[in-house]
C-alpha atoms as a printed R data frame, in Angstrom:
    type eleno elety resid chain resno        x      y       z
1   ATOM     1    CA   MET     A     1  -86.603 21.732 -29.326
2   ATOM     2    CA   THR     A     2  -86.393 25.126 -27.890
3   ATOM     3    CA   LYS     A     3  -84.720 25.116 -24.414
4   ATOM     4    CA   GLN     A     4  -86.787 27.377 -22.081
5   ATOM     5    CA   SER     A     5  -85.552 30.433 -20.166
6   ATOM     6    CA   SER     A     6  -85.601 30.119 -16.560
7   ATOM     7    CA   PHE     A     7  -87.533 31.753 -14.529
8   ATOM     8    CA   LYS     A     8  -85.382 34.621 -13.719
9   ATOM     9    CA   ARG     A     9  -84.807 35.045 -17.408
10  ATOM    10    CA   ALA     A    10  -88.279 35.472 -17.463
11  ATOM    11    CA   VAL     A    11  -89.005 38.116 -15.089
12  ATOM    12    CA   ARG     A    12  -86.384 40.095 -16.784
13  ATOM    13    CA   GLU     A    13  -88.006 39.635 -19.833
14  ATOM    14    CA   ARG     A    14  -91.042 40.792 -18.674
15  ATOM    15    CA   ALA     A    15  -89.561 43.745 -16.728
16  ATOM    16    CA   ARG     A    16  -88.342 44.799 -19.862
17  ATOM    17    CA   ALA     A    17  -91.334 44.163 -21.682
18  ATOM    18    CA   THR     A    18  -93.337 46.408 -19.426
19  ATOM    19    CA   GLY     A    19  -90.773 48.709 -17.638
20  ATOM    20    CA   GLN     A    20  -90.881 47.432 -14.333
21  ATOM    21    CA   ARG     A    21  -88.143 47.128 -11.701
22  ATOM    22    CA   TYR     A    22  -87.370 43.523 -11.503
23  ATOM    23    CA   THR     A    23  -88.842 42.858  -8.098
24  ATOM    24    CA   GLN     A    24  -92.290 44.143  -9.456
25  ATOM    25    CA   ALA     A    25  -92.167 41.840 -12.448
26  ATOM    26    CA   ARG     A    26  -91.225 38.688 -10.186
27  ATOM    27    CA   ALA     A    27  -93.825 40.200  -7.829
28  ATOM    28    CA   ASP     A    28  -96.584 40.502 -10.501
29  ATOM    29    CA   LEU     A    29  -95.677 36.556 -11.971
30  ATOM    30    CA   GLU     A    30  -95.655 35.496  -7.766
31  ATOM    31    CA   LEU     A    31  -99.198 36.860  -7.929
32  ATOM    32    CA   ALA     A    32 -100.200 35.426 -10.695
33  ATOM    33    CA   ASN     A    33  -99.336 31.729  -8.655
34  ATOM    34    CA   ARG     A    34 -101.228 32.459  -5.616
35  ATOM    35    CA   GLN     A    35 -104.417 33.914  -7.781
36  ATOM    36    CA   GLU     A    36 -104.206 30.498 -10.231
37  ATOM    37    CA   PHE     A    37 -106.403 27.859  -8.961
38  ATOM    38    CA   VAL     A    38 -108.102 29.602  -6.137
39  ATOM    39    CA   HIS     A    39 -111.299 29.619  -7.003
40  ATOM    40    CA   SER     A    40 -113.754 31.812  -4.887
41  ATOM    41    CA   ARG     A    41 -117.556 32.712  -5.320
42  ATOM    42    CA   PRO     A    42 -117.115 35.072  -8.358
43  ATOM    43    CA   TYR     A    43 -120.052 37.412  -7.082
44  ATOM    44    CA   GLU     A    44 -122.766 37.160  -4.565
45  ATOM    45    CA   GLN     A    45 -126.070 35.894  -6.181
46  ATOM    46    CA   ALA     A    46 -127.950 38.814  -5.988
47  ATOM    47    CA   THR     A    47 -125.487 41.063  -7.682
48  ATOM    48    CA   LEU     A    48 -125.129 38.356 -10.978
49  ATOM    49    CA   LYS     A    49 -128.757 37.966 -11.006
50  ATOM    50    CA   ALA     A    50 -129.645 41.202 -11.088
51  ATOM    51    CA   HIS     A    51 -126.455 42.072 -13.714
52  ATOM    52    CA   LEU     A    52 -128.004 39.388 -16.152
53  ATOM    53    CA   GLU     A    53 -131.869 40.276 -15.906
54  ATOM    54    CA   ALA     A    54 -131.002 44.039 -16.453
55  ATOM    55    CA   HIS     A    55 -128.973 43.387 -19.788
56  ATOM    56    CA   TYR     A    56 -130.525 40.315 -21.292
57  ATOM    57    CA   GLY     A    57 -134.077 41.124 -20.212
58  ATOM    58    CA   ILE     A    58 -134.729 37.428 -18.084
59  ATOM    59    CA   ARG     A    59 -136.043 36.433 -15.030
60  ATOM    60    CA   ILE     A    60 -133.594 33.679 -13.325
61  ATOM    61    CA   ASP     A    61 -134.596 31.549 -10.563
62  ATOM    62    CA   SER     A    62 -130.973 30.731  -9.414
63  ATOM    63    CA   ILE     A    63 -127.175 30.727 -10.067
64  ATOM    64    CA   LEU     A    64 -124.771 27.964  -8.483
65  ATOM    65    CA   PRO     A    65 -121.675 26.750  -9.231
66  ATOM    66    CA   ILE     A    66 -121.948 24.169 -11.437
67  ATOM    67    CA   ASP     A    67 -120.162 21.480  -8.879
68  ATOM    68    CA   ASP     A    68 -122.620 22.475  -6.983
69  ATOM    69    CA   ASP     A    69 -125.512 20.608  -8.508
70  ATOM    70    CA   PRO     A    70 -125.028 16.726  -8.505
71  ATOM    71    CA   ALA     A    71 -127.132 16.667 -11.835
72  ATOM    72    CA   THR     A    72 -124.215 18.614 -13.553
73  ATOM    73    CA   ARG     A    73 -121.639 18.174 -11.629
74  ATOM    74    CA   PRO     A    74 -118.444 17.037 -13.501
75  ATOM    75    CA   ARG     A    75 -117.061 13.531 -12.976
76  ATOM    76    CA   ASP     A    76 -114.346 13.469 -11.040
77  ATOM    77    CA   SER     A    77 -114.230 17.015  -9.565
78  ATOM    78    CA   TRP     A    78 -114.306 18.505  -6.337
79  ATOM    79    CA   PRO     A    79 -116.155 21.061  -4.817
80  ATOM    80    CA   GLY     A    80 -115.424 24.643  -6.173
81  ATOM    81    CA   HIS     A    81 -113.386 23.692  -8.714
82  ATOM    82    CA   TYR     A    82 -115.718 24.905 -11.249
83  ATOM    83    CA   ALA     A    83 -116.666 28.189  -8.985
84  ATOM    84    CA   SER     A    84 -116.945 30.535 -11.759
85  ATOM    85    CA   THR     A    85 -118.874 28.278 -14.336
86  ATOM    86    CA   LEU     A    86 -122.573 29.023 -13.333
87  ATOM    87    CA   VAL     A    87 -125.865 27.294 -14.089
88  ATOM    88    CA   VAL     A    88 -128.511 29.764 -14.498
89  ATOM    89    CA   LYS     A    89 -132.054 28.879 -14.213
90  ATOM    90    CA   HIS     A    90 -134.303 30.521 -15.673
91  ATOM    91    CA   THR     A    91 -138.275 31.034 -14.215
92  ATOM    92    CA   ASP     A    92 -139.573 29.725 -17.584
93  ATOM    93    CA   GLY     A    93 -137.462 26.560 -17.351
94  ATOM    94    CA   GLY     A    94 -134.696 27.500 -19.543
95  ATOM    95    CA   ARG     A    95 -130.948 27.443 -18.673
96  ATOM    96    CA   TRP     A    96 -127.475 28.687 -19.732
97  ATOM    97    CA   ILE     A    97 -124.110 28.745 -18.547
98  ATOM    98    CA   ALA     A    98 -122.168 31.460 -17.377
99  ATOM    99    CA   ARG     A    99 -118.380 31.549 -17.202
100 ATOM   100    CA   VAL     A   100 -117.023 34.371 -15.330
101 ATOM   101    CA   PHE     A   101 -113.555 35.298 -15.886
102 ATOM   102    CA   SER     A   102 -111.032 37.472 -14.198
103 ATOM   103    CA   SER     A   103 -110.602 41.168 -14.469
104 ATOM   104    CA   SER     A   104 -106.601 41.291 -15.789
105 ATOM   105    CA   ALA     A   105 -106.162 43.963 -18.085
106 ATOM   106    CA   ASP     A   106 -106.678 41.851 -21.343
107 ATOM   107    CA   ARG     A   107 -109.464 39.160 -20.082
108 ATOM   108    CA   VAL     A   108 -111.990 41.255 -21.261
109 ATOM   109    CA   SER     A   109 -111.165 41.481 -24.521
110 ATOM   110    CA   ARG     A   110 -109.981 37.599 -24.483
111 ATOM   111    CA   VAL     A   111 -113.450 37.071 -23.413
112 ATOM   112    CA   GLN     A   112 -114.891 38.970 -26.761
113 ATOM   113    CA   GLY     A   113 -112.562 36.888 -28.527
114 ATOM   114    CA   ASP     A   114 -114.164 33.224 -27.023
115 ATOM   115    CA   ALA     A   115 -117.395 34.514 -28.575
116 ATOM   116    CA   GLU     A   116 -115.825 35.008 -31.793
117 ATOM   117    CA   ILE     A   117 -114.627 32.051 -31.605
118 ATOM   118    CA   LEU     A   118 -117.973 30.049 -31.210
119 ATOM   119    CA   ARG     A   119 -119.427 31.995 -33.690
120 ATOM   120    CA   PHE     A   120 -116.704 30.484 -36.246
121 ATOM   121    CA   LEU     A   121 -117.102 27.261 -34.416
122 ATOM   122    CA   ALA     A   122 -121.089 27.262 -35.232
123 ATOM   123    CA   LEU     A   123 -120.685 28.530 -38.919
124 ATOM   124    CA   HIS     A   124 -118.807 25.437 -39.842
125 ATOM   125    CA   ASP     A   125 -121.015 23.344 -37.778
126 ATOM   126    CA   PHE     A   126 -118.487 22.116 -35.115
127 ATOM   127    CA   PRO     A   127 -120.365 20.648 -32.272
128 ATOM   128    CA   ALA     A   128 -119.148 22.640 -29.363
129 ATOM   129    CA   GLU     A   129 -121.338 25.101 -26.718
130 ATOM   130    CA   ARG     A   130 -123.535 27.716 -28.887
131 ATOM   131    CA   ILE     A   131 -123.389 31.488 -27.706
132 ATOM   132    CA   ALA     A   132 -127.327 31.849 -25.833
133 ATOM   133    CA   ASP     A   133 -127.775 35.683 -27.228
134 ATOM   134    CA   ASP     A   134 -126.553 38.193 -30.081
135 ATOM   135    CA   ASP     A   135 -124.546 39.854 -27.484
136 ATOM   136    CA   PRO     A   136 -123.453 37.013 -25.456
137 ATOM   137    CA   VAL     A   137 -120.378 39.296 -23.252
138 ATOM   138    CA   THR     A   138 -120.702 41.238 -20.629
139 ATOM   139    CA   VAL     A   139 -118.625 42.916 -18.232
140 ATOM   140    CA   LEU     A   140 -119.526 43.412 -14.431
141 ATOM   141    CA   ASP     A   141 -116.868 45.070 -12.270
142 ATOM   142    CA   GLY     A   142 -113.996 44.826 -14.558
143 ATOM   143    CA   LYS     A   143 -114.614 41.088 -14.738
144 ATOM   144    CA   GLY     A   144 -116.041 39.901 -18.261
145 ATOM   145    CA   ILE     A   145 -118.694 37.099 -18.490
146 ATOM   146    CA   ILE     A   146 -119.850 35.030 -21.225
147 ATOM   147    CA   VAL     A   147 -123.553 33.104 -21.348
148 ATOM   148    CA   THR     A   148 -123.659 29.731 -23.277
149 ATOM   149    CA   ARG     A   149 -126.783 27.711 -24.336
150 ATOM   150    CA   PHE     A   150 -126.603 24.720 -21.891
151 ATOM   151    CA   ILE     A   151 -126.588 21.489 -23.064
152 ATOM   152    CA   ASP     A   152 -128.135 18.306 -21.869
153 ATOM   153    CA   GLY     A   153 -126.339 14.868 -20.631
154 ATOM   154    CA   GLY     A   154 -123.766 16.093 -18.679
155 ATOM   155    CA   ARG     A   155 -120.176 15.298 -18.931
156 ATOM   156    CA   PRO     A   156 -119.338 11.600 -20.355
157 ATOM   157    CA   SER     A   157 -117.711  8.502 -19.771
158 ATOM   158    CA   GLY     A   158 -117.155  5.656 -21.732
159 ATOM   159    CA   GLY     A   159 -114.803  3.263 -23.497
160 ATOM   160    CA   PRO     A   160 -112.994  3.069 -26.348
161 ATOM   161    CA   GLU     A   161 -115.839  4.324 -28.452
162 ATOM   162    CA   LEU     A   162 -116.058  7.575 -26.822
163 ATOM   163    CA   TRP     A   163 -112.122  8.000 -26.639
164 ATOM   164    CA   TYR     A   164 -112.645  7.863 -30.550
165 ATOM   165    CA   GLU     A   165 -115.140 10.454 -30.910
166 ATOM   166    CA   LEU     A   166 -113.378 12.366 -28.947
167 ATOM   167    CA   ALA     A   167 -110.373 12.143 -31.150
168 ATOM   168    CA   GLY     A   168 -112.277 12.471 -34.531
169 ATOM   169    CA   LEU     A   169 -114.018 15.907 -33.224
170 ATOM   170    CA   LEU     A   170 -110.433 16.641 -32.451
171 ATOM   171    CA   GLY     A   171 -109.036 15.964 -35.796
172 ATOM   172    CA   ARG     A   172 -112.193 17.956 -37.479
173 ATOM   173    CA   LEU     A   173 -111.064 20.618 -35.265
174 ATOM   174    CA   HIS     A   174 -107.292 20.483 -36.518
175 ATOM   175    CA   THR     A   175 -109.007 20.759 -40.435
176 ATOM   176    CA   LEU     A   176 -111.383 23.502 -40.055
177 ATOM   177    CA   PRO     A   177 -109.712 26.348 -42.148
178 ATOM   178    CA   PRO     A   178 -107.741 29.189 -41.031
179 ATOM   179    CA   GLY     A   179 -110.103 32.388 -39.739
180 ATOM   180    CA   ASP     A   180 -108.985 36.130 -38.862
181 ATOM   181    CA   GLY     A   181 -109.718 37.667 -35.886
182 ATOM   182    CA   ALA     A   182 -109.587 35.828 -32.551
183 ATOM   183    CA   VAL     A   183 -109.747 32.299 -34.380
184 ATOM   184    CA   ALA     A   184 -105.896 33.323 -35.295
185 ATOM   185    CA   ARG     A   185 -105.006 34.284 -31.568
186 ATOM   186    CA   ASP     A   186 -102.485 32.321 -30.145
187 ATOM   187    CA   GLY     A   187 -104.118 29.622 -28.375
188 ATOM   188    CA   GLY     A   188 -103.429 25.948 -27.333
189 ATOM   189    CA   ALA     A   189 -101.979 26.638 -23.383
190 ATOM   190    CA   GLU     A   190 -104.050 25.884 -20.449
191 ATOM   191    CA   GLU     A   191 -105.874 29.605 -19.861
192 ATOM   192    CA   THR     A   192 -105.931 30.476 -16.240
193 ATOM   193    CA   ASP     A   193 -108.731 32.937 -14.863
194 ATOM   194    CA   GLY     A   194 -105.926 34.647 -13.720
195 ATOM   195    CA   GLY     A   195 -104.856 35.954 -17.395
196 ATOM   196    CA   PHE     A   196 -101.282 35.325 -17.096
197 ATOM   197    CA   HIS     A   197  -99.779 32.687 -18.811
198 ATOM   198    CA   VAL     A   198 -102.379 32.445 -22.127
199 ATOM   199    CA   GLY     A   199 -101.793 31.661 -25.359
200 ATOM   200    CA   ARG     A   200  -99.461 29.291 -27.245
201 ATOM   201    CA   PRO     A   201  -98.567 26.082 -25.358
202 ATOM   202    CA   LYS     A   202  -95.029 27.333 -24.569
203 ATOM   203    CA   GLU     A   203  -96.724 29.569 -22.344
204 ATOM   204    CA   ASP     A   204  -97.543 26.387 -19.958
205 ATOM   205    CA   LEU     A   205  -93.630 26.271 -19.430
206 ATOM   206    CA   THR     A   206  -93.557 29.977 -18.425
207 ATOM   207    CA   ALA     A   207  -96.363 29.024 -16.090
208 ATOM   208    CA   ALA     A   208  -94.495 25.840 -15.124
209 ATOM   209    CA   MET     A   209  -91.212 27.336 -13.605
210 ATOM   210    CA   SER     A   210  -93.247 30.164 -12.303
211 ATOM   211    CA   PHE     A   211  -95.420 27.533 -10.303
212 ATOM   212    CA   LEU     A   212  -91.746 26.600  -8.971
213 ATOM   213    CA   VAL     A   213  -90.080 29.954  -8.189
214 ATOM   214    CA   SER     A   214  -92.860 30.684  -6.097
215 ATOM   215    CA   VAL     A   215  -92.006 27.813  -3.389
216 ATOM   216    CA   GLU     A   216  -87.856 27.889  -4.220
217 ATOM   217    CA   ASP     A   217  -87.726 29.665  -0.797
218 ATOM   218    CA   LYS     A   218  -89.559 27.063   1.202
219 ATOM   219    CA   VAL     A   219  -88.322 23.917  -0.806
220 ATOM   220    CA   ASP     A   220  -86.327 21.785   2.210
221 ATOM   221    CA   ASP     A   221  -83.748 19.170   1.455
222 ATOM   222    CA   ALA     A   222  -85.762 16.159   1.243
223 ATOM   223    CA   ALA     A   223  -87.587 17.815  -1.569
224 ATOM   224    CA   ARG     A   224  -85.054 19.807  -3.595
225 ATOM   225    CA   GLU     A   225  -83.866 16.724  -5.573
226 ATOM   226    CA   LYS     A   226  -87.571 16.667  -6.429
227 ATOM   227    CA   PHE     A   227  -87.091 20.365  -7.503
228 ATOM   228    CA   ASP     A   228  -83.724 20.310  -9.188
229 ATOM   229    CA   TRP     A   229  -85.088 17.750 -11.585
230 ATOM   230    CA   LEU     A   230  -88.498 19.539 -12.304
231 ATOM   231    CA   ARG     A   231  -86.524 22.642 -12.879
232 ATOM   232    CA   ASP     A   232  -84.377 21.087 -15.357
233 ATOM   233    CA   GLN     A   233  -87.138 19.299 -17.219
234 ATOM   234    CA   VAL     A   234  -89.261 22.827 -17.378
235 ATOM   235    CA   GLU     A   235  -85.630 24.268 -18.735
236 ATOM   236    CA   THR     A   236  -85.295 21.724 -21.293
237 ATOM   237    CA   ALA     A   237  -89.203 20.563 -22.408
238 ATOM   238    CA   ASP     A   238  -90.230 21.103 -26.112
239 ATOM   239    CA   ASP     A   239  -92.906 23.612 -26.142
240 ATOM   240    CA   ALA     A   240  -94.087 22.378 -29.712
241 ATOM   241    CA   GLU     A   241  -93.324 25.547 -31.981
242 ATOM   242    CA   GLY     A   242  -92.162 25.246 -35.298
243 ATOM   243    CA   LEU     A   243  -94.811 22.071 -35.974
244 ATOM   244    CA   PRO     A   244  -98.074 22.583 -38.045
245 ATOM   245    CA   GLU     A   245 -100.464 24.395 -36.571
246 ATOM   246    CA   ALA     A   246 -104.791 24.777 -36.357
247 ATOM   247    CA   LEU     A   247 -107.452 26.443 -34.434
248 ATOM   248    CA   THR     A   248 -106.896 24.253 -31.421
249 ATOM   249    CA   HIS     A   249 -108.402 23.687 -27.762
250 ATOM   250    CA   GLY     A   250 -106.272 24.590 -24.790
251 ATOM   251    CA   ASN     A   251 -107.305 21.563 -22.609
252 ATOM   252    CA   TYR     A   252 -108.790 18.983 -24.467
253 ATOM   253    CA   HIS     A   253 -109.182 15.828 -22.824
254 ATOM   254    CA   PRO     A   254 -113.060 14.315 -21.590
255 ATOM   255    CA   TRP     A   255 -113.486 17.082 -19.587
256 ATOM   256    CA   ALA     A   256 -114.165 19.397 -22.243
257 ATOM   257    CA   ALA     A   257 -116.832 17.134 -23.373
258 ATOM   258    CA   VAL     A   258 -120.605 17.297 -23.021
259 ATOM   259    CA   GLY     A   259 -123.652 15.252 -24.077
260 ATOM   260    CA   THR     A   260 -124.281 12.163 -24.678
261 ATOM   261    CA   PRO     A   261 -121.855  9.454 -26.504
262 ATOM   262    CA   GLY     A   262 -122.493 10.060 -30.522
263 ATOM   263    CA   ASP     A   263 -123.716 13.283 -29.942
264 ATOM   264    CA   LEU     A   264 -120.625 15.334 -27.848
265 ATOM   265    CA   ALA     A   265 -120.099 19.067 -27.713
266 ATOM   266    CA   ILE     A   266 -116.481 20.604 -26.976
267 ATOM   267    CA   VAL     A   267 -116.783 23.236 -24.133
268 ATOM   268    CA   GLY     A   268 -114.322 25.395 -22.459
269 ATOM   269    CA   TRP     A   269 -112.905 27.626 -25.342
270 ATOM   270    CA   ALA     A   270 -110.898 30.055 -23.561
271 ATOM   271    CA   GLY     A   271 -107.785 28.498 -24.295
272 ATOM   272    CA   SER     A   272 -108.431 28.286 -27.619
273 ATOM   273    CA   GLY     A   273 -106.414 29.612 -30.531
274 ATOM   274    CA   ARG     A   274 -103.795 28.808 -33.448
275 ATOM   275    CA   GLY     A   275 -100.996 26.923 -32.331
276 ATOM   276    CA   PRO     A   276  -99.013 23.583 -32.923
277 ATOM   277    CA   ARG     A   277 -102.089 21.037 -32.947
278 ATOM   278    CA   LEU     A   278  -99.684 18.060 -31.613
279 ATOM   279    CA   PRO     A   279  -99.795 19.145 -27.618
280 ATOM   280    CA   ALA     A   280 -103.802 19.161 -27.573
281 ATOM   281    CA   LEU     A   281 -103.424 15.229 -29.437
282 ATOM   282    CA   ALA     A   282 -100.677 14.567 -27.014
283 ATOM   283    CA   TRP     A   283 -102.670 15.562 -23.998
284 ATOM   284    CA   LEU     A   284 -105.674 13.644 -24.995
285 ATOM   285    CA   LEU     A   285 -103.571 10.691 -25.562
286 ATOM   286    CA   ARG     A   286 -101.959 10.636 -22.364
287 ATOM   287    CA   THR     A   287 -105.117 10.882 -20.872
288 ATOM   288    CA   ALA     A   288 -106.536  7.959 -22.629
289 ATOM   289    CA   ALA     A   289 -103.551  5.952 -21.756
290 ATOM   290    CA   GLU     A   290 -104.109  6.825 -17.972
291 ATOM   291    CA   ARG     A   291 -107.657  4.679 -18.027
292 ATOM   292    CA   ASN     A   292 -107.953  1.275 -19.874
293 ATOM   293    CA   GLY     A   293 -104.885  2.515 -21.735
294 ATOM   294    CA   THR     A   294 -104.509  0.379 -24.703
295 ATOM   295    CA   ALA     A   295 -107.981 -0.005 -25.619
296 ATOM   296    CA   ASN     A   296 -108.314  3.725 -25.376
297 ATOM   297    CA   VAL     A   297 -104.658  4.676 -27.373
298 ATOM   298    CA   ALA     A   298 -105.650  2.854 -30.114
299 ATOM   299    CA   ALA     A   299 -109.105  4.588 -30.155
300 ATOM   300    CA   VAL     A   300 -107.648  7.986 -30.087
301 ATOM   301    CA   SER     A   301 -105.081  7.057 -32.619
302 ATOM   302    CA   ARG     A   302 -108.309  5.859 -35.242
303 ATOM   303    CA   GLY     A   303 -109.511  8.685 -34.210
304 ATOM   304    CA   TYR     A   304 -107.799 11.081 -35.507
305 ATOM   305    CA   ALA     A   305 -106.055 10.180 -38.304
306 ATOM   306    CA   GLU     A   306 -109.401  9.372 -39.883
307 ATOM   307    CA   HIS     A   307 -108.734 13.407 -40.293
308 ATOM   308    CA   VAL     A   308 -105.126 14.007 -39.932
309 ATOM   309    CA   ARG     A   309 -101.976 12.083 -40.536
310 ATOM   310    CA   LEU     A   310  -98.882 13.375 -38.301
311 ATOM   311    CA   THR     A   311  -95.795 14.646 -40.225
312 ATOM   312    CA   ASP     A   312  -92.302 13.091 -39.424
313 ATOM   313    CA   GLU     A   313  -91.387 15.736 -37.033
314 ATOM   314    CA   GLU     A   314  -94.576 15.396 -35.415
315 ATOM   315    CA   LEU     A   315  -94.154 11.924 -34.916
316 ATOM   316    CA   ASP     A   316  -90.087 12.435 -33.446
317 ATOM   317    CA   ARG     A   317  -91.171 14.992 -31.255
318 ATOM   318    CA   LEU     A   318  -94.468 13.081 -29.844
319 ATOM   319    CA   PRO     A   319  -92.907 11.786 -27.251
320 ATOM   320    CA   SER     A   320  -91.675 14.792 -25.452
321 ATOM   321    CA   ILE     A   321  -94.899 16.632 -26.313
322 ATOM   322    CA   LEU     A   322  -96.896 13.870 -24.174
323 ATOM   323    CA   ASN     A   323  -94.764 15.048 -21.369
324 ATOM   324    CA   LEU     A   324  -95.977 18.952 -21.928
325 ATOM   325    CA   ARG     A   325  -99.094 19.406 -19.980
326 ATOM   326    CA   ALA     A   326  -98.265 16.981 -17.334
327 ATOM   327    CA   LEU     A   327  -95.048 19.010 -16.894
328 ATOM   328    CA   TRP     A   328  -97.480 21.832 -16.058
329 ATOM   329    CA   LEU     A   329  -99.388 19.369 -13.609
330 ATOM   330    CA   GLU     A   330  -96.554 17.970 -12.028
331 ATOM   331    CA   CYS     A   331  -95.203 21.886 -11.239
332 ATOM   332    CA   LEU     A   332  -98.363 22.609 -10.157
333 ATOM   333    CA   GLY     A   333  -98.965 19.834  -7.881
334 ATOM   334    CA   PHE     A   334  -95.167 20.257  -6.323
335 ATOM   335    CA   ARG     A   335  -96.053 24.291  -5.360
336 ATOM   336    CA   MET     A   336  -99.395 22.769  -3.860
337 ATOM   337    CA   THR     A   337  -97.485 20.054  -1.937
338 ATOM   338    CA   VAL     A   338  -95.218 22.382  -0.558
339 ATOM   339    CA   ASN     A   339  -97.719 25.206   0.249
340 ATOM   340    CA   SER     A   340  -99.443 22.648   2.000
341 ATOM   341    CA   GLY     A   341  -96.528 21.624   4.269
342 ATOM   342    CA   GLY     A   342  -95.890 18.245   2.529
343 ATOM   343    CA   THR     A   343  -92.512 17.021   0.743
344 ATOM   344    CA   PRO     A   344  -92.511 16.146  -2.698
345 ATOM   345    CA   GLU     A   345  -91.379 12.801  -3.835
346 ATOM   346    CA   LEU     A   346  -89.254 12.278  -6.925
347 ATOM   347    CA   ASN     A   347  -90.902  8.723  -7.970
348 ATOM   348    CA   GLU     A   348  -94.716  9.897  -8.038
349 ATOM   349    CA   GLY     A   349  -97.055 11.966  -9.739
350 ATOM   350    CA   TRP     A   350  -97.509 13.207 -13.429
351 ATOM   351    CA   LEU     A   351  -94.218 13.445 -14.412
352 ATOM   352    CA   GLN     A   352  -91.233 11.670 -12.706
353 ATOM   353    CA   PRO     A   353  -88.191 10.035 -14.299
354 ATOM   354    CA   ALA     A   354  -89.952  6.934 -15.777
355 ATOM   355    CA   SER     A   355  -92.470  8.925 -17.581
356 ATOM   356    CA   HIS     A   356  -90.175  9.576 -20.475
357 ATOM   357    CA   GLU     A   357  -90.013  5.740 -21.066
358 ATOM   358    CA   HIS     A   358  -93.903  5.937 -20.411
359 ATOM   359    CA   THR     A   359  -94.469  8.122 -23.258
360 ATOM   360    CA   GLU     A   360  -91.703  6.354 -25.616
361 ATOM   361    CA   ARG     A   361  -94.034  3.419 -25.302
362 ATOM   362    CA   LEU     A   362  -97.072  5.602 -25.632
363 ATOM   363    CA   ALA     A   363  -95.793  7.576 -28.808
364 ATOM   364    CA   ALA     A   364  -94.692  4.100 -30.576
365 ATOM   365    CA   GLN     A   365  -98.558  2.581 -29.857
366 ATOM   366    CA   ALA     A   366  -99.503  5.675 -31.188
367 ATOM   367    CA   ALA     A   367  -97.574  6.168 -34.371
368 ATOM   368    CA   GLU     A   368  -98.480  3.271 -37.111
369 ATOM   369    CA   ALA     A   369 -102.117  4.810 -36.998
370 ATOM   370    CA   LEU     A   370 -100.654  8.119 -37.385
371 ATOM   371    CA   ARG     A   371  -97.944  8.306 -39.825
372 ATOM   372    CA   PRO     A   372  -98.278  9.155 -43.068
């Protein structure tokens, strides 16, 4: 396993890489924490409407965040969560999805890479969202915007059959041939709109540590035990490096699918690229276990194993990788609770001491179907 550096060491590494002073490098990372998950309206409707109409020669009836419309709002979401994912309704009745990203230095090139990956997926007939125009990426006020075709059906729900289908699609993704350009870029992390901590799954650990350090000075004695425990978990976490790689998705679970069961398409490719394949499967298993656990976990294992069998090393490291995204979420939740004036408790949330026993059992259940 790879032992992660502390946040202070990460700040020093950023300072060396950018030529910044330590204080400025730390400020940049803390700014990223303040920006992440602050979902504001990306533009006034009139500004974006005029931009898209002028570039594409279309007429637009309305532009609304996807979660403002009950017909398109993802299940279990809350208002504002998808504020930068917009439904563009044309006057002729057609619909597009427009995703608006931040204006960080390399964000526009990443959005252009997203379009390249979508073209690669279409070339290989993989069921994913499709670009809406031959020139799907535009820039407005430094922000990259990608337009894709609207997919009917909404976010799916269902039992083991749904999880089996999702796992089969992930297995198909992981068996696609290697590509070049953006298809070969680093991917697999939970890519946030701030443009920080993008790339391979190990970036989730850097982000997790930055979540903690951003509230370190606010942590009271009641929350100190959990803070210290989480910091130790991040520093000793398995980042999945050295495991078999493939083109993979950055946040693969039911929210990444749109359509109807039996005819799903995978969306949200901003975090995609080449990286260890196990974290995406681990997150699907972990979310399956949260809902009707045993049956859904078995369905995921069967569906994925029809395309990919894990190596012995992947099976050995699966219990720890099952906690990778959960650790990211727990550190994010810790920050949010502290900033809201609450006191995080050790035995709650996505990751707690009992989580390690849980993932050992979960890995053992999945292993029989997944082993070579």
